[in-house]
Coordinates of C-alpha atoms in Angstrom, one line a residue:
M1 CA -186.0 -172.8 144.2
G2 CA -187.3 -174.3 147.5
D3 CA -191.2 -174.6 148.4
H4 CA -192.5 -174.5 151.6
R5 CA -196.1 -175.0 152.6
A6 CA -197.7 -175.4 156.2
T7 CA -201.5 -176.0 157.1
A8 CA -202.7 -175.0 160.5
K9 CA -206.8 -174.7 161.8
V10 CA -207.5 -170.8 162.4
R11 CA -210.2 -168.3 162.8
V12 CA -209.8 -165.6 160.2
N13 CA -211.4 -162.5 161.5
G14 CA -213.8 -164.7 163.8
A15 CA -214.7 -167.5 161.2
P16 CA -213.3 -170.6 161.7
A17 CA -211.0 -171.9 158.8
E18 CA -208.3 -174.0 157.7
A19 CA -205.3 -171.8 156.0
T20 CA -202.6 -173.1 154.1
L21 CA -199.2 -171.0 153.4
F22 CA -197.6 -171.7 150.4
C23 CA -193.4 -169.7 150.2
T24 CA -191.2 -170.0 147.6
D25 CA -187.8 -168.8 147.4
P26 CA -187.3 -166.8 144.4
P27 CA -184.1 -167.1 142.6
G28 CA -181.5 -164.6 143.9
A29 CA -183.4 -164.0 146.9
A30 CA -180.2 -163.5 149.0
N31 CA -179.2 -161.1 146.9
G32 CA -182.6 -159.2 146.6
G33 CA -183.7 -161.3 143.6
G34 CA -187.2 -161.6 142.2
G35 CA -190.4 -163.8 142.5
D36 CA -193.8 -164.3 143.2
G37 CA -193.2 -164.6 147.1
G38 CA -196.0 -167.3 147.2
E39 CA -199.8 -167.1 148.7
L40 CA -202.0 -167.7 151.4
R41 CA -205.2 -169.8 151.0
W42 CA -208.3 -170.3 153.4
R43 CA -211.5 -171.5 153.3
C44 CA -214.4 -171.4 155.9
A45 CA -215.4 -174.6 157.9
G46 CA -218.1 -176.8 156.1
G47 CA -216.8 -175.7 152.7
A48 CA -219.8 -174.1 151.5
A49 CA -218.2 -170.9 150.6
A50 CA -215.6 -170.3 147.9
E51 CA -211.5 -170.4 148.8
R52 CA -209.8 -167.1 149.3
V53 CA -206.3 -166.8 147.8
L54 CA -204.1 -163.7 148.5
S55 CA -200.7 -163.5 146.7
L56 CA -198.0 -162.2 149.0
D57 CA -196.8 -160.0 146.1
A58 CA -199.7 -158.7 144.5
D59 CA -202.3 -158.7 147.5
V60 CA -200.0 -158.4 150.7
L61 CA -199.0 -154.9 152.0
G62 CA -197.2 -156.5 154.9
V63 CA -197.8 -158.7 158.1
E64 CA -197.4 -158.2 162.0
A65 CA -197.6 -160.7 164.8
R66 CA -200.1 -160.1 167.9
G67 CA -199.9 -162.7 170.3
K68 CA -201.3 -166.0 168.9
E69 CA -202.3 -163.8 166.1
V70 CA -201.0 -163.0 162.8
V71 CA -202.2 -159.6 161.3
V72 CA -202.1 -159.7 157.2
K73 CA -202.1 -156.1 155.9
A74 CA -203.7 -156.6 152.4
F75 CA -204.7 -154.2 149.3
V76 CA -207.1 -156.1 147.7
L77 CA -210.1 -156.0 144.9
P78 CA -213.1 -156.7 147.0
A79 CA -215.7 -158.7 145.8
D80 CA -214.0 -159.9 142.4
A81 CA -214.5 -163.5 141.1
A82 CA -211.5 -163.0 138.8
A83 CA -209.1 -162.3 141.7
R84 CA -209.7 -165.6 143.2
S85 CA -213.3 -165.5 145.2
V86 CA -214.9 -164.0 148.2
S87 CA -213.7 -164.1 151.6
C88 CA -216.1 -166.2 153.8
A89 CA -214.7 -164.4 157.0
A90 CA -217.7 -162.8 158.5
G91 CA -217.6 -159.0 157.2
A92 CA -214.9 -159.8 154.8
G93 CA -215.2 -159.4 151.0
K94 CA -218.5 -157.7 151.3
G95 CA -219.5 -154.6 149.2
G96 CA -217.7 -152.5 146.6
G97 CA -217.5 -154.0 142.9
G98 CA -215.2 -153.0 140.3
R99 CA -211.6 -152.7 139.6
R100 CA -210.4 -150.3 142.5
R101 CA -208.5 -152.3 145.2
R102 CA -209.0 -151.3 148.9
R103 CA -207.0 -151.8 152.1
R104 CA -207.9 -154.7 154.3
D105 CA -206.8 -156.8 157.3
Y106 CA -207.3 -160.2 157.5
V107 CA -206.7 -161.7 161.0
F108 CA -205.4 -165.2 161.6
E109 CA -205.8 -166.5 165.2
M110 CA -203.9 -169.6 165.0
A111 CA -205.1 -172.4 167.1
A112 CA -201.8 -173.6 168.1
G113 CA -200.8 -170.6 169.7
E114 CA -198.0 -167.7 169.9
D115 CA -195.2 -169.9 168.7
A116 CA -197.0 -170.9 165.5
A117 CA -198.2 -167.1 164.8
A118 CA -194.7 -166.1 165.3
A119 CA -193.3 -168.7 163.0
W120 CA -196.2 -167.9 160.2
C121 CA -195.1 -164.3 160.3
D122 CA -191.6 -164.6 159.8
R123 CA -192.1 -167.0 156.9
M124 CA -194.5 -164.5 155.5
R125 CA -191.9 -161.5 156.1
G126 CA -189.2 -163.3 154.6
S127 CA -190.9 -163.9 151.5
L128 CA -192.2 -160.2 151.1
D129 CA -188.7 -159.4 152.0
S130 CA -187.1 -161.5 149.1
L131 CA -189.3 -159.6 146.6
G132 CA -186.6 -156.9 146.9
R133 CA -189.2 -154.3 148.1
P134 CA -187.9 -150.6 149.2
K135 CA -187.5 -150.3 152.9
R136 CA -186.4 -146.5 153.2
L137 CA -187.9 -144.1 150.8
F138 CA -187.6 -140.1 150.4
I139 CA -191.0 -138.5 149.3
L140 CA -190.9 -134.9 148.1
V141 CA -194.5 -133.6 148.3
N142 CA -195.7 -130.5 146.3
P143 CA -198.4 -128.8 148.5
F144 CA -198.9 -125.8 145.5
G145 CA -199.4 -128.7 142.5
G146 CA -203.0 -128.9 140.9
K147 CA -205.8 -128.3 143.1
K148 CA -203.2 -127.8 146.1
C149 CA -204.4 -130.8 147.6
G150 CA -200.9 -132.8 147.7
K151 CA -200.3 -132.5 151.5
K152 CA -203.9 -133.8 152.2
I153 CA -203.3 -136.7 149.7
Y154 CA -200.0 -137.8 151.2
E155 CA -201.8 -138.0 154.8
A156 CA -205.3 -139.6 153.8
E157 CA -203.9 -142.2 151.0
I158 CA -200.3 -142.1 150.5
K159 CA -198.7 -142.2 154.2
P160 CA -201.0 -145.3 155.8
L161 CA -200.2 -147.8 152.8
F162 CA -196.3 -147.1 153.4
E163 CA -197.1 -147.8 157.1
A164 CA -199.0 -151.0 156.4
A165 CA -195.9 -151.8 154.5
G166 CA -193.7 -151.3 157.0
V167 CA -192.0 -148.8 154.8
N168 CA -189.8 -146.2 156.4
V169 CA -190.2 -142.8 155.0
T170 CA -188.7 -139.2 155.0
M171 CA -191.2 -136.6 153.8
Q172 CA -190.6 -133.2 152.8
E173 CA -192.5 -130.3 150.9
T174 CA -191.5 -128.7 147.9
R175 CA -191.4 -124.7 149.3
Y176 CA -190.8 -123.0 145.4
Q177 CA -190.1 -123.8 142.1
G178 CA -186.6 -125.7 141.9
H179 CA -186.8 -126.7 145.3
A180 CA -187.0 -130.8 144.5
R181 CA -183.8 -130.2 142.2
Q182 CA -181.5 -128.4 144.5
V183 CA -183.1 -131.1 147.0
A184 CA -182.1 -133.7 144.7
S185 CA -179.0 -132.4 143.6
S186 CA -177.5 -132.7 146.9
L187 CA -179.5 -135.5 148.8
D188 CA -177.5 -138.7 150.3
L189 CA -178.9 -141.3 148.4
A190 CA -177.1 -144.0 150.1
R191 CA -179.5 -143.6 152.7
Y192 CA -182.5 -144.4 150.8
D193 CA -183.9 -147.0 148.7
G194 CA -185.9 -144.5 146.6
I195 CA -187.4 -141.2 145.7
V196 CA -190.9 -140.6 145.8
C197 CA -192.9 -137.3 144.1
V198 CA -196.1 -136.5 145.3
S199 CA -197.0 -134.2 142.7
G200 CA -197.7 -133.7 139.0
D201 CA -195.0 -134.1 136.5
G202 CA -193.2 -130.8 137.7
V203 CA -191.2 -132.2 140.5
L204 CA -190.6 -135.4 138.8
V205 CA -188.7 -133.3 136.0
E206 CA -187.3 -131.2 138.9
V207 CA -186.0 -134.4 140.6
V208 CA -184.2 -135.9 137.4
N209 CA -182.7 -132.4 136.4
G210 CA -181.3 -132.1 140.1
I211 CA -179.5 -135.9 139.8
L212 CA -178.1 -135.0 136.6
Q213 CA -176.2 -132.0 137.6
R214 CA -174.6 -134.1 140.1
M215 CA -170.8 -135.0 139.8
D216 CA -172.2 -138.4 140.8
W217 CA -175.1 -138.7 138.5
E218 CA -174.1 -141.8 136.7
E219 CA -174.3 -143.7 140.1
A220 CA -177.3 -141.6 141.5
M221 CA -179.4 -142.3 138.2
K222 CA -180.0 -145.9 139.1
I223 CA -182.0 -145.2 142.2
P224 CA -185.6 -145.9 141.4
I225 CA -188.0 -143.1 141.0
G226 CA -191.5 -143.2 141.7
V227 CA -194.5 -140.6 141.0
V228 CA -197.8 -140.6 142.9
P229 CA -200.2 -138.3 140.9
A230 CA -201.4 -135.3 142.7
G231 CA -201.3 -132.3 140.2
T232 CA -202.8 -131.1 137.0
G233 CA -200.9 -132.8 134.5
N234 CA -200.1 -136.4 135.8
G235 CA -198.9 -137.9 132.4
M236 CA -196.1 -139.8 133.9
A237 CA -198.2 -141.6 136.6
K238 CA -200.7 -142.4 134.0
S239 CA -198.4 -143.7 131.8
L240 CA -196.7 -146.1 134.0
L241 CA -200.2 -147.4 135.2
H242 CA -201.6 -147.6 131.6
S243 CA -198.7 -149.8 130.4
A244 CA -199.4 -152.2 133.5
S245 CA -203.4 -152.4 132.6
K246 CA -203.7 -150.9 136.1
T247 CA -206.7 -148.1 137.2
Y248 CA -205.0 -144.9 137.2
S249 CA -205.4 -144.0 140.9
V250 CA -203.4 -142.6 144.0
P251 CA -203.2 -146.0 145.8
N252 CA -202.6 -148.1 142.9
A253 CA -199.4 -145.6 142.1
V254 CA -198.5 -146.3 145.8
F255 CA -198.7 -150.1 145.5
A256 CA -196.6 -150.1 142.7
I257 CA -194.0 -148.3 144.5
I258 CA -194.3 -150.7 147.4
R259 CA -194.2 -153.7 145.1
G260 CA -190.7 -152.4 143.9
Y261 CA -190.7 -153.3 140.2
S262 CA -189.0 -150.9 137.9
Q263 CA -188.8 -149.6 134.5
S264 CA -186.1 -147.9 132.4
L265 CA -186.9 -144.5 130.9
D266 CA -185.5 -142.7 128.2
V267 CA -184.4 -138.8 129.4
C268 CA -184.1 -136.3 126.5
T269 CA -181.7 -133.6 126.4
I270 CA -182.4 -130.1 125.0
V271 CA -179.5 -128.2 124.2
Q272 CA -179.2 -124.6 122.8
G273 CA -175.5 -123.2 122.8
R274 CA -174.0 -124.2 125.9
K275 CA -177.5 -124.1 127.6
K276 CA -179.2 -127.4 128.4
F277 CA -182.1 -129.0 130.0
F278 CA -183.3 -132.7 130.7
S279 CA -186.7 -133.6 129.7
V280 CA -188.9 -137.0 131.1
L281 CA -192.1 -136.3 129.1
N282 CA -192.5 -133.8 126.3
M283 CA -191.4 -130.8 124.2
T284 CA -194.3 -128.7 122.4
W285 CA -194.5 -125.5 120.3
G286 CA -197.1 -124.0 118.8
L287 CA -201.2 -124.8 119.6
V288 CA -200.4 -127.4 122.4
A289 CA -197.9 -125.5 124.3
D290 CA -200.1 -122.4 123.7
I291 CA -203.0 -124.0 125.7
D292 CA -200.5 -125.5 128.4
I293 CA -198.5 -122.3 129.6
E294 CA -201.3 -119.7 128.8
S295 CA -204.0 -121.2 130.5
E296 CA -202.0 -121.2 133.8
K297 CA -204.3 -118.2 134.6
Y298 CA -207.0 -120.3 135.0
R299 CA -205.3 -123.0 137.2
W300 CA -208.3 -122.9 139.7
M301 CA -210.3 -124.9 137.2
G302 CA -207.9 -128.0 137.7
S303 CA -207.7 -129.9 134.6
A304 CA -210.8 -128.3 133.4
R305 CA -208.8 -125.4 131.9
F306 CA -207.0 -127.4 129.1
D307 CA -210.4 -128.2 127.7
F308 CA -211.6 -124.6 128.4
Y309 CA -208.4 -122.6 126.9
A310 CA -208.3 -125.3 124.2
L311 CA -211.6 -124.4 122.4
V312 CA -210.4 -120.6 123.1
R313 CA -207.3 -120.8 120.9
I314 CA -208.9 -123.3 118.4
M315 CA -211.5 -120.0 117.5
N316 CA -208.7 -117.8 117.6
L317 CA -206.1 -120.1 115.6
R318 CA -202.4 -119.5 115.4
K319 CA -199.5 -120.9 113.3
Y320 CA -196.0 -120.2 113.4
Y321 CA -193.0 -120.4 111.0
G322 CA -190.3 -122.3 111.7
S323 CA -188.6 -125.6 110.7
I324 CA -187.6 -129.0 112.0
Q325 CA -184.7 -130.9 111.2
Y326 CA -184.4 -134.6 112.4
V327 CA -183.1 -138.0 111.9
P328 CA -186.1 -140.6 111.9
A329 CA -186.3 -143.9 113.2
P330 CA -186.1 -146.9 110.7
G331 CA -189.3 -147.3 108.7
Y332 CA -190.1 -143.5 108.8
E333 CA -187.5 -142.3 106.6
A334 CA -189.9 -141.2 103.7
Y335 CA -191.2 -138.5 105.6
G336 CA -190.0 -134.7 105.1
D337 CA -187.3 -133.5 102.7
V338 CA -183.6 -134.8 102.8
V339 CA -181.3 -132.4 104.4
K340 CA -178.0 -132.3 102.5
Q341 CA -175.4 -130.6 105.0
V342 CA -176.4 -130.5 108.8
E343 CA -174.2 -128.9 111.2
N344 CA -172.8 -131.0 114.3
C345 CA -173.9 -130.3 118.0
T346 CA -172.4 -131.7 120.6
V347 CA -171.8 -130.3 124.4
E348 CA -168.5 -130.5 125.8
C349 CA -168.2 -130.9 129.6
Q350 CA -168.0 -127.2 131.1
E351 CA -165.3 -126.6 133.7
Q352 CA -166.1 -127.4 137.1
I353 CA -164.4 -124.8 139.9
G354 CA -162.5 -127.0 142.2
K355 CA -163.6 -130.4 140.6
S356 CA -162.3 -133.0 138.3
L357 CA -165.2 -134.7 137.5
C358 CA -168.6 -133.5 135.4
S359 CA -171.7 -133.2 135.3
Y360 CA -174.1 -135.2 132.8
Q361 CA -173.5 -133.0 129.8
G362 CA -176.0 -135.4 127.3
P363 CA -175.7 -138.6 125.3
S364 CA -172.4 -138.7 123.7
V365 CA -173.6 -139.9 120.2
E366 CA -172.7 -138.2 116.7
F367 CA -175.1 -138.1 113.8
Q368 CA -172.8 -137.1 110.9
G369 CA -173.3 -140.2 109.2
S370 CA -177.2 -140.0 109.5
E371 CA -179.3 -138.9 107.3
W372 CA -181.3 -135.7 108.5
R373 CA -184.8 -134.5 107.0
S374 CA -186.9 -131.7 107.8
L375 CA -190.1 -130.1 107.4
D376 CA -190.9 -126.6 106.9
G377 CA -193.8 -124.8 108.5
P378 CA -195.9 -122.8 108.9
F379 CA -197.1 -125.3 112.0
V380 CA -200.3 -125.0 113.9
S381 CA -198.3 -127.6 116.5
I382 CA -195.5 -129.4 117.3
W383 CA -195.2 -132.2 119.9
I384 CA -192.5 -134.3 120.8
N385 CA -193.1 -137.0 123.4
N386 CA -191.2 -139.6 125.3
V387 CA -194.1 -141.4 127.0
Q388 CA -197.8 -142.0 125.8
W389 CA -199.5 -139.9 128.0
A390 CA -199.2 -136.3 128.7
A391 CA -202.0 -135.8 131.2
E392 CA -204.7 -138.4 132.8
S393 CA -207.0 -137.7 129.9
I394 CA -204.7 -136.9 126.9
M395 CA -202.9 -139.8 125.1
A396 CA -200.5 -138.0 123.0
A397 CA -198.2 -140.6 121.6
P398 CA -200.0 -143.7 121.8
G399 CA -197.0 -145.5 119.9
A400 CA -194.3 -143.9 122.7
K401 CA -192.2 -146.5 124.7
F402 CA -190.4 -146.0 127.8
S403 CA -186.9 -147.0 126.4
D404 CA -186.7 -147.5 123.0
G405 CA -184.4 -144.3 122.3
Y406 CA -186.7 -142.7 120.3
M407 CA -189.0 -139.7 120.6
D408 CA -192.5 -139.7 119.3
A409 CA -193.3 -136.6 117.3
V410 CA -196.9 -135.4 116.7
I411 CA -196.8 -132.5 113.6
V412 CA -199.8 -130.5 112.7
R413 CA -199.4 -128.3 109.9
D414 CA -202.5 -127.4 108.4
C415 CA -206.1 -128.3 109.5
P416 CA -209.5 -126.4 109.3
K417 CA -210.7 -125.4 112.8
A418 CA -213.6 -128.1 112.8
D419 CA -211.1 -131.0 112.1
L420 CA -209.0 -129.9 114.7
L421 CA -211.7 -129.7 117.5
A422 CA -212.4 -133.3 116.6
L423 CA -208.6 -134.2 116.7
L424 CA -208.4 -132.9 120.0
M425 CA -211.5 -134.9 121.1
K426 CA -209.8 -137.9 120.0
M427 CA -206.7 -137.5 121.9
G428 CA -208.4 -139.3 125.2
D429 CA -207.6 -142.5 123.3
G430 CA -204.8 -141.7 120.9
S431 CA -206.9 -142.0 117.8
H432 CA -206.4 -138.3 116.8
V433 CA -202.8 -139.4 115.1
K434 CA -204.8 -141.2 112.5
S435 CA -206.1 -137.9 111.3
P436 CA -204.8 -136.8 107.6
Y437 CA -203.9 -133.5 109.3
V438 CA -201.5 -135.3 111.4
T439 CA -197.8 -136.5 110.8
Y440 CA -196.7 -138.7 113.2
L441 CA -193.0 -139.6 113.6
K442 CA -190.4 -141.7 115.9
V443 CA -187.1 -139.9 115.6
R444 CA -183.6 -140.3 117.6
C445 CA -182.9 -136.7 117.5
L446 CA -184.4 -133.2 116.5
R447 CA -183.6 -130.0 116.0
L448 CA -186.5 -127.2 116.4
S449 CA -186.1 -123.7 114.8
P450 CA -189.1 -121.8 115.9
G451 CA -190.3 -118.4 114.2
Q452 CA -192.8 -116.0 114.4
L453 CA -196.7 -115.9 114.1
V454 CA -198.1 -115.6 110.8
E455 CA -200.7 -113.6 111.7
N456 CA -198.2 -111.0 113.4
P457 CA -194.6 -111.2 112.5
K458 CA -193.9 -109.3 115.6
R459 CA -194.9 -111.9 118.1
G460 CA -193.2 -115.2 118.9
G461 CA -194.3 -118.4 120.0
I462 CA -193.8 -120.6 123.3
I463 CA -191.6 -123.6 123.8
D464 CA -193.2 -125.9 126.6
V465 CA -190.8 -128.8 128.0
D466 CA -192.5 -130.9 130.8
G467 CA -195.0 -128.1 131.9
E468 CA -192.6 -125.3 132.0
A469 CA -191.8 -122.7 129.5
I470 CA -188.4 -122.5 128.5
A471 CA -188.2 -120.1 125.8
R472 CA -190.8 -117.5 125.0
G473 CA -190.8 -114.9 121.8
E474 CA -191.9 -111.6 122.2
G475 CA -195.2 -110.6 122.9
T476 CA -196.0 -113.9 124.7
Y477 CA -197.8 -114.8 128.1
G478 CA -195.4 -114.4 130.9
K479 CA -192.8 -112.9 128.7
N480 CA -191.5 -110.5 131.0
Q481 CA -192.5 -112.6 134.5
K482 CA -188.9 -114.4 134.5
Q483 CA -185.6 -115.0 133.2
D484 CA -186.4 -118.5 130.8
V485 CA -183.8 -121.1 130.6
M486 CA -183.0 -120.7 126.5
G487 CA -183.9 -117.8 124.1
Y488 CA -186.6 -118.0 121.4
G489 CA -185.6 -118.2 118.0
P490 CA -182.2 -120.1 117.6
S491 CA -182.3 -123.9 117.0
I492 CA -183.2 -126.0 119.9
Q493 CA -181.7 -129.7 119.8
M494 CA -183.4 -132.7 121.8
T495 CA -181.6 -135.7 121.7
V496 CA -182.3 -139.4 123.6
H497 CA -180.3 -140.9 125.8
R498 CA -181.8 -144.4 126.0
A499 CA -182.8 -146.0 129.6
L500 CA -180.8 -143.5 131.7
A501 CA -183.3 -143.4 134.3
T502 CA -185.3 -145.7 136.4
M503 CA -189.5 -145.5 137.3
V504 CA -191.2 -147.5 139.7
A505 CA -193.7 -149.3 137.8
S506 CA -196.8 -151.6 138.2
S507 CA -196.0 -154.5 135.6
I508 CA -194.8 -158.1 136.7
L509 CA -192.9 -158.0 133.5
C510 CA -190.7 -155.4 134.5
L511 CA -187.7 -156.0 136.7
Y512 CA -187.7 -156.0 140.5
W513 CA -186.6 -152.9 142.3
V514 CA -183.6 -154.2 143.7
F515 CA -182.6 -153.3 147.3
G516 CA -180.1 -150.7 147.7
Y517 CA -180.4 -150.3 144.1
T518 CA -176.6 -152.3 143.7
C519 CA -177.7 -153.5 140.1
R520 CA -178.6 -151.7 136.8
M521 CA -181.5 -152.2 134.4

């Protein structure tokens, strides 16, 4: 690894200073490898003010040469002592406490003239390029999600950051439900270094499902997918930022995409006969599903609709007959009853007319030799999670990991209304799973056999996957509005494929987003 240091007399935003540029050549830099890129330090003349340091990786978006000036386009924590001091330059570093990063330009006027400015600019660009940051992104913006602010958020907060980082973007708005899936199924992925979803979790789910229906799914799934929160739930964006101890915000999500670190993600295959659906977040049945789907009529309330309708449902609590069978993760074998005989469930490649290849059909695993266990209802709620956060304020499964090969099941079979309300109020920090009324499991595979409402045997429930109803029983909300993906009643199996997808994350502990996605996690 080579180290390069250069020192020069400059004026930083008009103030005289001495600056030092320290660049590193990370291992594998020529192949799009990773490293810290180096740093830029300066101190005002006179030495009274503290030294200011910008990490090229953690603080810098891009750099531009303008004559004898080098403009460093940064995304920094203002007035943060822990972030290595306050700028001495006139007007820089003032105002704004807290941990929210802000866009700021630092203009370095080189005393040695234009050649020195060009040399410093080239050196910093080379260091940034060696980090493997994306250069070309395809962005899907959902203008209908949440409070319908997706396009506004893109123009005001997202586009300027990508422009400052020199990222070439192709933006397309989604026009209808399922549009993102269609786009992802036919997009020329060779033209892009990644796909970015500006939405709630719905567009991400569609993109994953679209990629997995491609004939080249195995190669296509290597492309990194980024998420910028602009919807109602935003569970994936929250989970990614929380895992890296980053503040949940649109700019932080965008900067994570620009920096280009990546995180493997499990994908769950949901099967009923020959019907299948792919999930990246969760599957719910009972209370949580009813709140999510039936509160659609109050979408104008934003995320407050969930809190409001949760109170409505608790006051008129429902329980459902049914059962679940599952293969427990190590350490969870004591829960439930042993199942002596389990019918094997496999999915074979369906015939593709005119094609010899097959789209993704689910993980090729067999569970005949595994010990299955079961739990019988009635149930208040069954909640199967792939990531920690179901929404920006709901930590559904505090023990969930992105790529451990397991799903985290949160099961409530019986709970007094007062305790249930208290339980829901603890979901902000995940402490609800400590309730004696909650059974918390990690499972490799799970089958749900949904039954009828205890209070009304003629009425079924709703099975909700990643915010969309895939099956509805008789008499449920929206039953006659559209044809669901699956039927209500026959068992539905959910199986994990470990680390199938690649998400953009914020943590330096994650792998780098490799330019051209030539490497696989």
